[in-house]
Coordinates of C-alpha atoms and ligand atoms in Angstrom, one line a residue:
M205 CA 81.2 82.2 93.3
T206 CA 79.3 82.6 96.5
E207 CA 75.6 82.9 96.1
M208 CA 73.6 85.5 97.9
T209 CA 72.2 83.7 100.9
E210 CA 69.4 84.6 103.2
T211 CA 72.2 85.6 105.7
T212 CA 73.4 88.5 103.5
T213 CA 71.9 91.7 105.2
L214 CA 72.3 94.0 102.3
P215 CA 71.1 93.8 98.7
Q216 CA 74.2 93.0 96.7
S217 CA 73.8 95.7 93.9
R218 CA 75.3 99.2 93.4
H219 CA 72.7 102.0 94.0
L220 CA 73.2 105.9 94.0
A221 CA 70.5 107.7 96.0
T222 CA 72.4 111.0 96.2
T223 CA 75.7 112.2 94.9
V224 CA 78.7 110.6 96.6
P225 CA 79.2 111.8 99.4
G226 CA 75.7 112.7 100.0
P227 CA 74.4 115.5 102.4
R228 CA 74.2 113.5 105.5
S229 CA 77.8 112.3 105.0
Q230 CA 78.8 115.8 104.3
Q231 CA 77.3 117.0 107.6
L232 CA 79.1 114.2 109.6
H233 CA 82.3 115.0 107.8
A234 CA 82.1 118.6 109.0
E235 CA 81.7 117.5 112.6
R236 CA 84.5 115.1 112.1
L237 CA 86.8 118.0 111.1
A238 CA 85.8 119.7 114.2
Q239 CA 86.7 116.9 116.5
V240 CA 89.2 114.5 114.9
S241 CA 93.0 115.3 114.6
D242 CA 94.0 116.4 111.0
G243 CA 96.6 113.7 111.2
F244 CA 94.2 111.0 109.9
G245 CA 93.7 111.1 106.2
M246 CA 90.7 109.4 104.5
V247 CA 90.0 108.2 101.1
L248 CA 86.3 109.0 100.6
P249 CA 84.4 111.1 103.1
V250 CA 81.4 108.9 103.1
F251 CA 80.0 107.7 106.4
V252 CA 79.0 104.0 106.7
D253 CA 75.8 102.7 107.9
R254 CA 76.2 99.0 107.2
A255 CA 78.5 96.8 105.2
D256 CA 78.1 93.2 104.0
G257 CA 79.2 91.0 101.1
G258 CA 80.5 93.3 98.4
I259 CA 78.5 96.2 99.5
I260 CA 79.1 99.3 101.7
Q261 CA 75.9 101.2 102.5
D262 CA 76.3 104.8 103.4
V263 CA 74.1 107.0 105.8
D264 CA 72.6 108.6 102.6
G265 CA 71.3 105.1 101.3
N266 CA 74.0 104.8 98.6
R267 CA 75.3 101.4 98.0
L268 CA 78.9 101.3 97.1
I269 CA 80.8 98.4 95.6
D270 CA 83.6 97.6 98.2
F271 CA 87.0 97.1 96.4
A272 CA 88.8 97.8 99.6
S273 CA 87.7 95.4 102.4
G274 CA 88.9 98.0 104.8
I275 CA 92.4 97.6 103.3
A276 CA 92.3 93.7 102.9
V277 CA 90.7 92.9 106.2
T278 CA 87.0 91.9 105.7
S279 CA 87.8 89.1 103.3
A280 CA 85.0 87.0 104.7
G281 CA 82.6 89.9 104.5
A282 CA 82.0 92.8 106.9
A283 CA 78.9 91.1 108.5
N284 CA 80.0 87.4 108.2
P285 CA 77.4 85.2 109.9
R286 CA 79.9 82.8 111.5
V287 CA 82.0 85.8 112.8
R288 CA 78.8 87.6 114.1
Q289 CA 77.7 84.5 115.8
R290 CA 81.0 83.6 117.5
V291 CA 81.7 87.1 118.6
A292 CA 78.2 87.5 120.0
A293 CA 78.4 84.2 121.9
Q294 CA 81.8 85.3 123.4
L295 CA 80.3 88.8 124.2
E296 CA 77.8 87.0 126.5
R297 CA 80.6 85.2 128.3
F298 CA 83.3 87.8 128.9
T299 CA 85.1 90.6 126.8
H300 CA 88.5 90.5 128.3
T301 CA 90.6 89.1 131.0
C302 CA 94.1 89.5 129.6
F303 CA 95.9 86.5 128.5
M304 CA 98.8 87.4 130.6
V305 CA 96.6 87.2 133.8
T306 CA 94.3 84.3 133.3
E307 CA 94.0 82.1 130.0
Y308 CA 91.2 81.1 127.9
E309 CA 91.1 78.4 125.3
S310 CA 90.4 80.3 122.1
F311 CA 93.8 81.9 122.2
T312 CA 95.5 78.5 122.1
Q313 CA 93.1 77.3 119.3
V314 CA 94.1 80.2 117.1
C315 CA 97.8 79.7 117.7
R316 CA 97.3 75.8 117.0
W317 CA 95.5 76.6 113.5
L318 CA 98.2 79.1 112.7
N319 CA 101.0 76.6 113.5
E320 CA 99.4 74.0 111.3
H321 CA 98.5 76.2 108.4
T322 CA 101.5 78.8 108.0
P323 CA 104.2 77.7 105.6
G324 CA 106.9 75.6 106.8
D325 CA 107.1 71.8 107.9
F326 CA 108.6 72.4 111.3
D327 CA 107.7 72.7 114.9
K328 CA 106.1 76.1 115.6
R329 CA 104.8 78.5 118.2
T330 CA 102.7 81.5 117.9
A331 CA 102.2 84.7 119.8
L332 CA 99.0 86.8 119.3
F333 CA 98.8 90.6 119.4
S334 CA 96.4 93.1 118.1
T335 CA 97.8 95.2 115.2
G336 CA 100.0 94.5 112.2
A337 CA 102.7 96.9 113.4
E338 CA 102.7 95.2 116.8
A339 CA 103.3 91.8 115.0
V340 CA 106.1 93.2 113.0
E341 CA 107.7 94.8 116.1
N342 CA 107.4 91.5 118.0
A343 CA 109.0 89.6 115.2
V344 CA 112.1 92.0 115.5
K345 CA 112.1 91.5 119.3
I346 CA 112.1 87.7 118.8
A347 CA 114.7 87.6 116.1
R348 CA 117.0 89.8 118.0
S349 CA 116.5 87.8 121.2
A350 CA 117.2 84.6 119.5
T351 CA 120.1 85.7 117.4
G352 CA 121.9 88.3 119.7
R353 CA 122.3 90.5 116.6
P354 CA 121.0 94.0 116.2
N355 CA 120.3 94.8 112.4
M356 CA 117.4 94.4 110.3
L357 CA 117.3 94.2 106.6
V358 CA 114.2 95.7 104.9
F359 CA 113.6 96.4 101.2
D360 CA 112.6 99.3 98.8
E361 CA 109.0 100.0 98.6
A362 CA 108.3 98.1 101.9
Y363 CA 105.6 98.9 104.2
H364 CA 105.5 97.5 107.7
G365 CA 103.5 100.0 109.8
R366 CA 103.3 103.3 111.6
S367 CA 104.8 102.8 115.0
L368 CA 108.3 104.2 115.6
L369 CA 110.1 101.0 114.6
T370 CA 108.0 99.9 111.9
M371 CA 107.8 103.3 110.2
A372 CA 111.7 103.2 110.1
M373 CA 111.2 99.8 108.2
T374 CA 108.7 101.4 105.9
A375 CA 110.2 103.0 102.7
K376 CA 108.0 105.8 101.8
E377 CA 108.8 109.2 103.6
N378 CA 105.6 111.0 103.0
P379 CA 103.1 110.5 104.7
Y380 CA 104.6 107.6 106.9
R381 CA 107.9 109.0 108.3
L382 CA 107.9 112.7 107.6
N383 CA 108.6 114.8 110.7
F384 CA 108.6 111.9 113.0
G385 CA 112.1 111.2 113.5
P386 CA 114.8 110.5 114.7
L387 CA 114.2 107.0 113.5
P388 CA 115.8 103.8 115.0
E389 CA 119.2 103.3 113.2
E390 CA 119.5 99.4 113.0
I391 CA 117.4 99.3 109.9
V392 CA 119.2 98.7 106.6
R393 CA 117.5 98.9 103.2
A394 CA 118.3 96.8 100.3
A395 CA 117.1 96.7 96.7
S396 CA 113.9 94.8 95.9
A397 CA 113.1 93.0 92.6
N398 CA 110.4 95.2 91.0
P399 CA 109.9 93.9 87.6
L400 CA 108.5 97.1 86.2
R401 CA 111.0 99.5 87.8
P402 CA 114.1 97.5 88.7
A403 CA 116.5 99.3 91.0
V404 CA 119.5 97.5 89.5
A405 CA 119.7 96.7 85.9
G406 CA 120.4 93.2 84.5
D407 CA 118.8 90.6 82.3
D408 CA 117.9 88.3 85.2
L409 CA 116.2 90.7 87.7
A410 CA 116.0 88.2 90.5
A411 CA 119.8 87.4 90.2
T412 CA 121.0 91.1 90.0
A413 CA 118.5 92.2 92.9
L414 CA 119.9 89.2 95.0
A415 CA 123.6 90.2 94.2
S416 CA 122.7 93.7 95.4
V417 CA 121.2 92.3 98.6
E418 CA 124.4 90.3 99.2
A419 CA 126.5 93.5 98.7
T420 CA 124.3 95.2 101.2
L421 CA 124.7 92.7 103.8
A422 CA 128.4 92.4 103.2
E423 CA 128.8 96.1 103.7
R424 CA 127.3 96.1 107.1
G425 CA 128.6 92.6 108.0
A426 CA 126.1 89.7 107.4
E427 CA 126.6 88.4 110.9
T428 CA 125.2 91.7 112.4
F429 CA 121.8 91.0 110.9
A430 CA 119.2 89.3 113.1
A431 CA 116.4 89.3 110.5
M432 CA 115.4 90.2 107.0
V433 CA 111.7 91.2 106.6
I434 CA 109.9 91.2 103.5
E435 CA 106.3 91.2 102.2
P436 CA 105.7 88.5 99.6
I437 CA 103.7 90.9 97.5
Q438 CA 104.4 94.4 98.5
G439 CA 101.1 96.2 99.4
E440 CA 101.2 99.9 100.2
G441 CA 104.3 100.2 98.1
G442 CA 102.3 99.3 94.9
F443 CA 101.1 95.6 94.8
I444 CA 104.5 94.5 93.5
V445 CA 104.9 91.0 92.8
P446 CA 108.7 90.3 93.2
A447 CA 110.6 88.7 90.1
P448 CA 110.3 85.0 90.3
G449 CA 113.1 83.4 92.3
F450 CA 113.8 86.6 94.5
L451 CA 112.1 85.2 97.5
A452 CA 113.6 81.9 97.1
G453 CA 117.0 83.6 96.8
L454 CA 116.4 85.5 100.0
R455 CA 115.5 82.1 101.7
R456 CA 119.0 80.8 100.6
I457 CA 120.9 83.9 101.7
A458 CA 119.1 84.0 105.1
D459 CA 120.0 80.2 105.6
Q460 CA 123.7 81.0 104.6
Y461 CA 124.2 83.6 107.2
G462 CA 121.9 82.5 109.9
I463 CA 119.4 85.5 109.4
V464 CA 115.9 85.0 110.4
L465 CA 113.7 85.3 107.3
V466 CA 110.5 87.2 108.4
I467 CA 107.7 87.1 105.9
D468 CA 105.2 89.9 106.4
E469 CA 101.9 88.3 105.2
I470 CA 99.8 91.0 107.0
Q471 CA 98.2 92.3 103.6
A472 CA 98.9 89.3 101.2
G473 CA 98.1 86.4 103.7
M474 CA 94.9 84.8 104.8
G475 CA 93.8 83.6 101.4
R476 CA 93.9 87.0 99.6
T477 CA 96.0 85.8 96.7
G478 CA 94.4 82.5 96.1
M479 CA 96.6 80.6 98.5
L480 CA 96.4 80.7 102.2
Y481 CA 99.7 82.4 102.4
A482 CA 101.4 84.4 99.4
S483 CA 104.8 82.8 100.2
E484 CA 103.3 79.5 99.1
H485 CA 103.2 81.0 95.4
E486 CA 107.1 80.9 95.6
G487 CA 107.3 77.7 97.4
I488 CA 109.0 79.1 100.3
A489 CA 108.5 79.4 104.2
G490 CA 109.6 82.1 106.4
D491 CA 111.3 81.2 109.8
I492 CA 108.6 83.6 111.1
T493 CA 105.2 84.3 109.3
L494 CA 103.2 87.3 110.2
S495 CA 99.3 87.4 109.9
A496 CA 96.9 90.1 110.6
K497 CA 94.1 92.1 108.9
A498 CA 91.9 89.3 107.4
L499 CA 92.9 86.9 110.2
A500 CA 89.9 88.1 112.4
D501 CA 87.6 89.8 109.7
G502 CA 87.8 93.1 111.2
L503 CA 88.4 92.5 114.8
P504 CA 91.9 93.6 115.8
L505 CA 94.1 90.5 115.8
S506 CA 97.6 89.8 114.7
A507 CA 99.9 86.9 114.9
V508 CA 103.7 85.9 114.9
T509 CA 104.2 82.4 114.0
G510 CA 107.6 80.8 113.8
R511 CA 110.1 78.1 114.5
A512 CA 109.7 77.0 118.0
E513 CA 113.3 77.5 118.9
L514 CA 113.0 81.1 117.9
M515 CA 109.7 81.9 119.5
N516 CA 110.8 80.2 122.7
A517 CA 114.1 82.0 122.7
V518 CA 112.4 85.0 124.5
H519 CA 112.5 85.0 128.2
T520 CA 109.3 84.5 129.9
G521 CA 107.3 87.7 130.3
G522 CA 109.2 89.3 127.4
L523 CA 106.2 89.2 125.1
G524 CA 102.6 90.4 125.7
G525 CA 100.2 93.5 125.8
T526 CA 97.1 94.1 127.5
Y527 CA 94.8 93.3 124.6
A528 CA 97.1 90.8 122.8
G529 CA 94.9 88.1 121.4
N530 CA 91.7 89.5 122.8
P531 CA 88.8 86.9 123.2
L532 CA 86.4 88.4 120.9
A533 CA 89.1 88.7 118.3
C534 CA 90.1 85.1 118.8
E535 CA 86.6 83.9 118.2
A536 CA 86.3 85.9 115.1
A537 CA 89.5 84.2 113.9
L538 CA 88.0 80.8 114.6
A539 CA 85.0 81.7 112.5
V540 CA 87.3 82.8 109.7
F541 CA 89.1 79.5 109.9
E542 CA 85.8 77.7 109.6
E543 CA 85.1 79.7 106.5
F544 CA 88.4 78.5 105.0
E545 CA 87.5 74.7 105.5
D546 CA 85.5 74.1 102.4
G547 CA 88.1 75.8 100.1
S548 CA 85.5 78.2 98.5
L549 CA 87.1 81.4 99.7
L550 CA 90.4 80.4 98.0
A551 CA 88.5 79.5 94.9
N552 CA 86.8 82.9 95.0
A553 CA 90.1 84.7 95.1
R554 CA 91.1 82.8 92.0
T555 CA 87.8 83.6 90.3
I556 CA 88.2 87.3 91.1
E557 CA 91.6 87.3 89.4
A558 CA 90.3 85.6 86.4
V559 CA 87.2 87.9 86.1
A560 CA 89.5 91.1 86.8
R561 CA 91.9 89.9 84.2
D562 CA 89.2 89.3 81.6
T563 CA 88.0 93.0 82.2
L564 CA 91.1 95.0 82.8
E565 CA 94.2 93.3 81.3
A566 CA 93.5 94.5 77.8
L567 CA 93.9 98.2 79.1
V568 CA 97.5 97.7 79.0
T569 CA 97.4 97.6 75.2
E570 CA 94.3 99.6 74.6
T571 CA 95.7 102.6 76.3
A572 CA 98.9 104.5 76.7
I573 CA 98.4 105.1 80.4
V574 CA 98.3 101.8 81.9
A575 CA 101.8 100.4 82.4
Q576 CA 100.8 97.1 84.0
F577 CA 98.0 94.9 85.4
R578 CA 99.4 92.8 88.0
G579 CA 98.9 90.9 91.3
R580 CA 97.6 87.7 92.5
G581 CA 94.1 86.3 93.3
A582 CA 92.1 89.2 94.8
M583 CA 95.3 91.5 95.3
L584 CA 95.3 93.2 92.0
A585 CA 96.4 96.5 90.6
L586 CA 96.7 98.9 87.6
E587 CA 99.8 101.0 87.5
F588 CA 99.4 104.3 85.6
A589 CA 102.3 105.8 83.7
D590 CA 103.0 107.1 80.3
T591 CA 103.7 103.8 78.7
G592 CA 106.6 105.1 76.5
T593 CA 108.8 106.7 79.4
L594 CA 107.2 104.8 82.3
E595 CA 106.7 108.4 83.9
P596 CA 104.3 107.8 86.8
R597 CA 100.9 109.3 86.4
P598 CA 99.5 109.8 90.1
D599 CA 97.3 112.5 88.6
L600 CA 95.5 109.7 86.5
A601 CA 95.2 107.3 89.5
R602 CA 93.6 110.1 91.4
T603 CA 91.3 111.3 88.8
I604 CA 90.2 107.7 87.8
S605 CA 89.7 106.8 91.4
A606 CA 87.6 109.8 92.1
A607 CA 85.4 108.8 89.0
C608 CA 84.9 105.4 90.5
H609 CA 84.0 106.9 93.8
S610 CA 81.3 109.2 92.3
R611 CA 79.8 106.2 90.5
G612 CA 79.6 104.1 93.6
V613 CA 82.7 101.9 93.5
L614 CA 85.2 102.2 96.3
T615 CA 88.8 102.0 94.9
L616 CA 92.1 102.7 96.8
T617 CA 95.3 104.0 95.3
C618 CA 98.9 102.9 96.6
G619 CA 102.5 102.9 95.4
T620 CA 105.7 104.9 96.1
H621 CA 104.5 107.3 93.4
G622 CA 100.7 107.2 94.4
N623 CA 100.1 106.0 90.7
V624 CA 98.5 102.5 91.4
I625 CA 94.8 101.8 91.7
R626 CA 94.6 98.6 93.7
L627 CA 91.7 96.2 94.0
L628 CA 90.9 94.3 97.3
P629 CA 87.5 93.2 97.1
P630 CA 86.0 90.9 99.9
L631 CA 86.6 87.4 98.8
V632 CA 82.8 86.8 99.2
I633 CA 81.8 89.4 96.6
E634 CA 79.3 88.1 93.9
E635 CA 80.6 87.8 90.4
E636 CA 77.8 90.0 89.0
L637 CA 78.7 92.8 91.4
L638 CA 82.4 92.2 90.9
R639 CA 81.9 92.7 87.1
D640 CA 79.8 95.8 87.5
G641 CA 82.5 97.5 89.7
L642 CA 85.2 96.4 87.2
E643 CA 83.2 97.9 84.2
V644 CA 83.0 101.1 86.0
L645 CA 86.7 101.2 86.5
R646 CA 87.4 100.1 83.0
G647 CA 85.0 102.8 81.7
A648 CA 86.8 105.5 83.9
V649 CA 90.3 104.5 82.5
L650 CA 89.2 104.7 79.0
E651 CA 87.5 108.1 79.8
A652 CA 90.7 109.4 81.3
Q653 CA 92.8 108.1 78.3
A654 CA 90.5 110.0 75.8
T655 CA 90.1 113.2 77.8
A656 CA 93.4 113.6 79.6
R657 CA 95.7 112.7 76.7
T658 CA 98.9 114.7 77.2
P659 CA 102.0 114.3 75.2
V660 CA 103.8 111.4 76.4
G661 CA 106.2 112.2 79.2
V662 CA 104.5 115.4 80.0
A663 CA 102.8 115.2 83.4
A664 CA 99.3 116.9 83.7
A665 CA 98.7 119.2 86.5
P666 CA 97.7 117.3 89.7
Ligands
LIG1078 N1 102.5 95.1 107.3 C1 102.3 94.5 104.9 O1 100.0 96.1 104.8 C2 99.1 97.6 107.0 C3 98.1 100.5 106.3 C4 97.2 101.6 106.2 P1 98.5 97.6 111.1 N2 98.7 98.2 105.7 C5 97.7 99.2 105.7 C6 97.7 102.8 106.9 O2 98.0 103.7 105.9 O3 97.9 102.8 108.0 C7 100.3 96.7 107.1 C8 100.7 96.0 106.0 C9 101.9 95.3 106.1 C10 102.2 95.8 108.3 C11 100.9 96.6 108.2 C12 100.7 97.3 109.5 O4 99.4 96.8 110.0 O5 97.5 96.7 111.5 O6 98.0 98.9 110.3 O7 99.5 98.0 112.1

């Protein structure tokens, strides 16, 4: 894996100077509560001073191991030298002109790279925006415009954003949709193919889930659907890798009914899973592929890349946005593309999987609380449940995550039931640091198993 170079700005080791959060963070957090809307949650009330490689250094001098990457964003590191250099150079030239007013070349260059590197051997065009939700919304606009059809098919456990349309496409009510309705109506949800918790019973999970999708389409009229939108690995929903063959089946169904297949690679794409795009693991290509998050290593940039005839079906002036494809963000993306050139980031993602498997997979058999270790590349998760009944144990995910935090390892949870701990380390994390963080997590799981043992099927108090 990546050796520490002279360009790494922080020591790549875990260090606890105070309790976590420390006194300075607590002070700043109190001020935050007085100023910031309570609508924003937070995983860990720690204030960041610097971040680089696999380390987040807080204002109390603690160095935390970063298993979050700002939710799969800073894959190339939060202070990547190439990104810093390109963005700094752009900052000297201009910060913004608005691409809809006057043009700049970096926008086109980002689009060219995405046209060449997203799955699918066909003529493509790309449109750039700022956030993931915006990319999803624009994919919907494009698919409707190109097909003249109103409906969208989305899936159980899906996450597509927090804007009005994308929260309607998102499955989980609390916190994403609660009290925010009425929601747009042209969103229809179908069963996904969750191997641990299948919505429809059957020996061949992909086949039964696909039959259910067909039934859902038939009910509303398949010819009324503009698009089906799916994450190749469901992220916020629980790092669910669909049963093999499910995505390929959706590809067939989309072709059969002339429905645009939109692959939301916002979390799983840009190398996270060990391939540039996660749909490559299943050998499929969306008609439209969405990129964001790690695309620009922390600067806000998102992209809709798709078949030229779809992308160009929209009337001129129909797409855009003041900040769409901001020049600083485009330069950051070009730096990220350079980082991908030698193949080391993808190799790192695969090494991260191997190391994590080595440390964590045995917990499934060693304990009665880990139902699954799953994921691909550096997008990995442990699902906590009573292994006999599969009763979800969000209480354990919370306790174990909190134990990791207090020991200097930043973990995130996810999942419909909140019972999944997910790992999203930067792809540039050093192996020793990675192993240290994983051992902390493993220790916390074993501790929880030893101390919180409740009769199988009986949930502990939250
Ligand atoms: N599609 C697959 O994962 C963002 C959400 C964090 P934005 N996921 C992190 C939170 O709680 O708000 C995401 C995603 C997938 C779309 C999005 C939306 O991307 O950049 O947050 O709008």
